Amino acid sequence: MSSEQMSGAEIVIKALQDLGVDVVFGYPGGAVLPIYDALFQQNRIRHILVRHEQAALHAAEGYARSTGKPGVALVTSGPGATNAVTGLTDALMDSIPVVCLTGQVATHLIGNDAFQEADTVGITRPCTKHNYLVKSTDDLGRVLHEAFYIATNGRPGPVVVDLPKDIQVARGVYRNPGKVRHRSYQPQVKGDLALIKKAAEMLAEAKRPIIYSGGGVINAGPAASQLLRELVRLTGYPVTSTLMGLGAVPAHDPHFLGMLGMHGTYEANNAMHDCDVMLCVGARFDDRVTGRLDAFSPGSKKIHIDIDRSSINKNVRVDLGIVGDAAHVLEDLIKVWKAKAYRPDEKALERWWKQIDEWRARDCLKYKPDDKVIMPQYALQRLYALTKDRRPYISTEVGQHQMWAAQFYGFDQPNHWLTSGGLGTMGYGLPAAIGAQIAHPDDLVIDIAGEASILMNIQEMSTAVQHHLPVKVFILNNQYMGMVRQWQDLSYGSRYAESYTAALPDFVALAEAFGGAGLRATRPDEVDDVIKEMMAIDKPVIVDCQVAKLENCFPMVPSGAAHNEMLLGPEDMGEETSEAGKALV
Amino acid sequence: MSDQREEIFQHTISVIVDNEAGVLARVIGLFSGRGYNIDSLTVAAVADNDSTSRITIVTSGTKMVIEQIKAQLERLVPVHVVGDLTLEGPAVERELALIKVSGVGEARVESLRLADAFRARVVDSTSTSFIFELTGKSTKISAFIDLMQELGLVEVARTGVVALSRGKTGLEQ
Ligand SMILES: Cc1ncc(C[n+]2csc(CCOP(=O)(O)OP(=O)(O)O)c2C)c(N)n1
Ligand SMILES: [Mg+2]
């Protein structure tokens, strides 16, 4: 292994190359100029210049989520690093592997309030899985390899490496350490076999089982999704998914009950409530899923598989916790099921499916069609019908459109659904779409957006145009922060405080101003043509799809309610939210 | 979730960490960020080569919260091992305190007499004051401080609890 002297900046680039990085999303500034200079003098790593550091992080997330590989961002010190904080927090909440390199003022200036100094490791400590301040050029190689190891192993997450400028300039030794074996961080990937046997037994004895799968199954790689499908096939048990887990089981698999939770389906939430054995794989019982905790699935025995021990028994006490990677544990679970020749209780299962079919018959996602106004659900149904054959990558912003996208776009494979679940970050979708498009240049990538959210990172149209990324922004334009308005309908007497956006831009003109294309649909009969045209244009497109302004998203579990107390339509909106519910987010 | 009706327990938790910059901030940030209690916290390097430190935390919470605290600590990258000395069997817990008492006449004599009864040592004295050094369980130290209250207590410095499990094995075996 070579151990010649290189500048810190050259070491950074060499280490990234050794780690298999092919693209970095970034924005330059004084404290990272040496690294930019080193980037300039090579051509193995591509740099994508974003227009705001938040977008660099979301793009890295989109890249990571759609490939399973870590995303990389590069930002300058001070404002560059603070702008990155939202993206880091987003990646932490959704367990996305991201490595963010931040410039820092020279070591001897740290603590002196130097120009563009911020305490980056201090600020990002609670919003990263781990972070580093590199204090010697000789440490750079080791730290960078470790950073990638931490970001991608165990429960994935964001890692910051803060790089003082003098460390980038000084010369030092680099050696590729190869596979990292960390002193203290060695996550458990294989589950305890005795516990897995117990789980299989509990599942075999179930009368009203349900499988509740989450983002951990996606994070565990495509094999985990295949194994989950096999388990569903073997058992014939119903399966539901969190927002983050969509695509692990095909949306149209008859065993799939749709998404669960606050805007989940009637059948999924009722089945979760009434089940007698729940198998949770890679999900975390968060408040959007459980509703009021003391009323959550009161009669069930719960099994929880998670790579992160701290997720087990955090919100909901479970009967059996198994620490391990979803793929490994599912594989062992299937082996045990087969070895023991377990069979589901066919009679009980039949009764259970009959009950589920009754819930399904409520057709909870139905809406009132309209032939003059575009219903947002209709627009998404058409978008799905016309684009599904191209197996697009779909990202979203945050709001009603996001929930409708989750309900109406049928995902049948993992890694194709990019959405900000834990943090709920408006402005996520366009940069995430850019990250996915970079990774999959020939695929269709669509950001399903709201007109309010898209304005939070609209500047990234410029990034898309510069790098010839033909991302499609499909805006369900209801002129309202619809999700905020919906809560105001529910809890604040329909007093729409600041949830209407006056003075919206002309999105078609805006797209053109950026050098992209703009399209508009105002009537239902225009929707198909606009979608087809959008797909045919080989550059960034914004579609201003003007939809019903006051439509609300159902089903809905109001905050503070039990998860089986769902509002199924406007006719259920009468009652105001409880006082306790009003205090919840 | 912390259910207010559930019983609160106090636990002494021992954590071996890499002795690196920021590690204490990570631990304290975890407690403040997630709303856990710190009743006492001590830290010092313990390996020959200063490569690891032992943090001893006395915390309180419901059973579920205590379990969470340990799991969250284990998740921190520089943490090697987390032990619950309260759960894992008998442990020795000690704290050291320095207690300054000022007075003359009867009060001064009485403070010295009590110090003797508590096996506190005089580590500084003037004609009108003493500093006592006292080692023992936290409850014993608190009891002594209470007694000094009426006898001219000036100020107190306490180290917080350090603890080790009894028996021949350590946390890392
Ligand atoms: C950065 C950020 N700020 C505020 C919010 C709170 N919020 C959630 S949804 C929403 C409205 C989104 O409006 P729009 O993008 O038009 O989507 P719609 O609900 O109308 O589909 C707001 C303000 C948020 N999630 N993220
Ligand atoms: Mg809107």
CSV table of N, CA and C in Angstrom, one decimal, chain B residues 35-89:
chain,number,residue,atom,x,y,z
B,35,GLY,N,-34.7,14.2,27.6
B,35,GLY,CA,-35.5,14.5,28.8
B,35,GLY,C,-35.2,13.5,29.9
B,36,TYR,N,-34.1,12.9,29.9
B,36,TYR,CA,-33.8,12.0,31.0
B,36,TYR,C,-33.2,12.7,32.2
B,37,ASN,N,-33.2,12.2,33.4
B,37,ASN,CA,-32.7,12.8,34.6
B,37,ASN,C,-31.2,12.4,34.7
B,38,ILE,N,-30.4,13.4,35.2
B,38,ILE,CA,-29.1,13.0,35.7
B,38,ILE,C,-29.1,13.4,37.2
B,39,ASP,N,-29.0,12.4,38.0
B,39,ASP,CA,-28.9,12.7,39.5
B,39,ASP,C,-27.4,13.0,39.8
B,40,SER,N,-26.5,12.3,39.2
B,40,SER,CA,-25.1,12.6,39.4
B,40,SER,C,-24.3,12.0,38.2
B,41,LEU,N,-23.2,12.6,37.9
B,41,LEU,CA,-22.4,12.1,36.8
B,41,LEU,C,-21.0,12.3,37.1
B,42,THR,N,-20.1,11.3,36.9
B,42,THR,CA,-18.7,11.5,37.1
B,42,THR,C,-18.0,10.9,35.9
B,43,VAL,N,-16.8,11.4,35.6
B,43,VAL,CA,-16.1,10.9,34.5
B,43,VAL,C,-14.6,11.0,34.7
B,44,ALA,N,-13.8,10.0,34.3
B,44,ALA,CA,-12.4,10.2,34.3
B,44,ALA,C,-11.8,9.0,33.5
B,45,ALA,N,-10.6,9.3,32.9
B,45,ALA,CA,-9.9,8.3,32.2
B,45,ALA,C,-9.6,7.1,33.1
B,46,VAL,N,-9.7,5.9,32.7
B,46,VAL,CA,-9.4,4.7,33.5
B,46,VAL,C,-8.4,3.7,33.0
B,47,ALA,N,-8.2,3.8,31.6
B,47,ALA,CA,-7.2,2.8,31.1
B,47,ALA,C,-5.8,3.3,31.3
B,48,ASP,N,-4.8,2.4,31.3
B,48,ASP,CA,-3.4,2.7,31.5
B,48,ASP,C,-3.0,3.8,30.5
B,49,ASN,N,-3.4,3.6,29.3
B,49,ASN,CA,-2.9,4.5,28.2
B,49,ASN,C,-3.9,5.7,28.0
B,50,ASP,N,-4.9,5.9,28.9
B,50,ASP,CA,-5.9,6.9,28.8
B,50,ASP,C,-6.8,6.7,27.6
B,51,SER,N,-6.9,5.5,27.1
B,51,SER,CA,-7.7,5.4,25.8
B,51,SER,C,-9.2,5.3,26.1
B,52,THR,N,-9.5,4.9,27.3
B,52,THR,CA,-10.9,4.8,27.7
B,52,THR,C,-11.2,5.5,29.0
B,53,SER,N,-12.4,6.0,29.1
B,53,SER,CA,-12.9,6.6,30.4
B,53,SER,C,-14.1,5.8,30.9
B,54,ARG,N,-14.3,6.0,32.2
B,54,ARG,CA,-15.5,5.4,32.8
B,54,ARG,C,-16.4,6.6,33.2
B,55,ILE,N,-17.7,6.5,32.7
B,55,ILE,CA,-18.7,7.5,33.2
B,55,ILE,C,-19.6,6.8,34.1
B,56,THR,N,-19.8,7.3,35.3
B,56,THR,CA,-20.8,6.7,36.2
B,56,THR,C,-22.0,7.7,36.3
B,57,ILE,N,-23.2,7.2,35.9
B,57,ILE,CA,-24.3,8.1,35.9
B,57,ILE,C,-25.4,7.5,36.9
B,58,VAL,N,-25.8,8.4,37.8
B,58,VAL,CA,-27.0,8.0,38.6
B,58,VAL,C,-28.2,8.7,38.0
B,59,THR,N,-29.2,7.9,37.6
B,59,THR,CA,-30.3,8.5,36.9
B,59,THR,C,-31.6,7.9,37.5
B,60,SER,N,-32.7,8.5,37.2
B,60,SER,CA,-34.0,7.9,37.7
B,60,SER,C,-35.0,8.0,36.6
B,61,GLY,N,-35.9,7.0,36.7
B,61,GLY,CA,-37.0,6.9,35.7
B,61,GLY,C,-37.8,5.7,35.8
B,62,THR,N,-38.8,5.6,35.0
B,62,THR,CA,-39.6,4.3,35.1
B,62,THR,C,-38.8,3.2,34.5
B,63,LYS,N,-39.3,2.0,34.7
B,63,LYS,CA,-38.5,0.8,34.1
B,63,LYS,C,-38.2,1.0,32.6
B,64,MET,N,-39.3,1.4,31.9
B,64,MET,CA,-39.1,1.6,30.5
B,64,MET,C,-38.1,2.6,30.1
B,65,VAL,N,-38.1,3.7,30.9
B,65,VAL,CA,-37.2,4.8,30.6
B,65,VAL,C,-35.8,4.4,30.9
B,66,ILE,N,-35.6,3.7,32.0
B,66,ILE,CA,-34.2,3.2,32.3
B,66,ILE,C,-33.7,2.3,31.2
B,67,GLU,N,-34.6,1.4,30.7
B,67,GLU,CA,-34.2,0.5,29.6
B,67,GLU,C,-33.8,1.3,28.4
B,68,GLN,N,-34.6,2.3,28.1
B,68,GLN,CA,-34.3,3.2,27.0
B,68,GLN,C,-33.0,3.9,27.1
B,69,ILE,N,-32.7,4.4,28.3
B,69,ILE,CA,-31.5,5.1,28.6
B,69,ILE,C,-30.3,4.3,28.2
B,70,LYS,N,-30.3,3.0,28.7
B,70,LYS,CA,-29.2,2.1,28.4
B,70,LYS,C,-29.1,1.8,26.9
B,71,ALA,N,-30.2,1.6,26.3
B,71,ALA,CA,-30.2,1.3,24.8
B,71,ALA,C,-29.7,2.5,24.1
B,72,GLN,N,-30.1,3.7,24.5
B,72,GLN,CA,-29.6,4.9,23.8
B,72,GLN,C,-28.1,5.1,24.0
B,73,LEU,N,-27.7,4.8,25.2
B,73,LEU,CA,-26.2,5.0,25.5
B,73,LEU,C,-25.4,4.0,24.6
B,74,GLU,N,-25.9,2.8,24.5
B,74,GLU,CA,-25.2,1.8,23.7
B,74,GLU,C,-25.1,2.2,22.3
B,75,ARG,N,-26.0,3.0,21.8
B,75,ARG,CA,-26.1,3.4,20.4
B,75,ARG,C,-25.0,4.4,20.1
B,76,LEU,N,-24.5,5.1,21.1
B,76,LEU,CA,-23.5,6.1,20.8
B,76,LEU,C,-22.2,5.4,20.3
B,77,VAL,N,-21.6,6.0,19.3
B,77,VAL,CA,-20.5,5.3,18.6
B,77,VAL,C,-19.3,5.1,19.5
B,78,PRO,N,-18.9,6.1,20.3
B,78,PRO,CA,-17.7,5.8,21.2
B,78,PRO,C,-18.0,5.0,22.4
B,79,VAL,N,-19.2,4.5,22.6
B,79,VAL,CA,-19.5,3.7,23.8
B,79,VAL,C,-19.1,2.3,23.6
B,80,HIS,N,-18.3,1.8,24.5
B,80,HIS,CA,-17.9,0.3,24.4
B,80,HIS,C,-18.9,-0.6,25.1
B,81,VAL,N,-19.2,-0.2,26.3
B,81,VAL,CA,-20.1,-1.1,27.1
B,81,VAL,C,-20.9,-0.3,28.1
B,82,VAL,N,-22.1,-0.7,28.4
B,82,VAL,CA,-23.0,-0.1,29.3
B,82,VAL,C,-23.4,-1.1,30.4
B,83,GLY,N,-23.2,-0.8,31.6
B,83,GLY,CA,-23.6,-1.7,32.7
B,83,GLY,C,-24.6,-1.1,33.6
B,84,ASP,N,-25.6,-1.8,34.1
B,84,ASP,CA,-26.5,-1.3,35.0
B,84,ASP,C,-26.2,-1.9,36.4
B,85,LEU,N,-25.5,-1.1,37.2
B,85,LEU,CA,-25.0,-1.7,38.5
B,85,LEU,C,-26.1,-2.0,39.5
B,86,THR,N,-27.2,-1.3,39.3
B,86,THR,CA,-28.4,-1.5,40.2
B,86,THR,C,-29.0,-2.9,39.8
B,87,LEU,N,-29.1,-3.2,38.5
B,87,LEU,CA,-29.7,-4.5,38.1
B,87,LEU,C,-28.8,-5.7,38.2
B,88,GLU,N,-27.5,-5.4,37.9
B,88,GLU,CA,-26.6,-6.5,37.7
B,88,GLU,C,-26.0,-7.0,39.0
B,89,GLY,N,-26.7,-6.8,40.1
B,89,GLY,CA,-26.2,-7.4,41.4
B,89,GLY,C,-25.5,-6.4,42.2
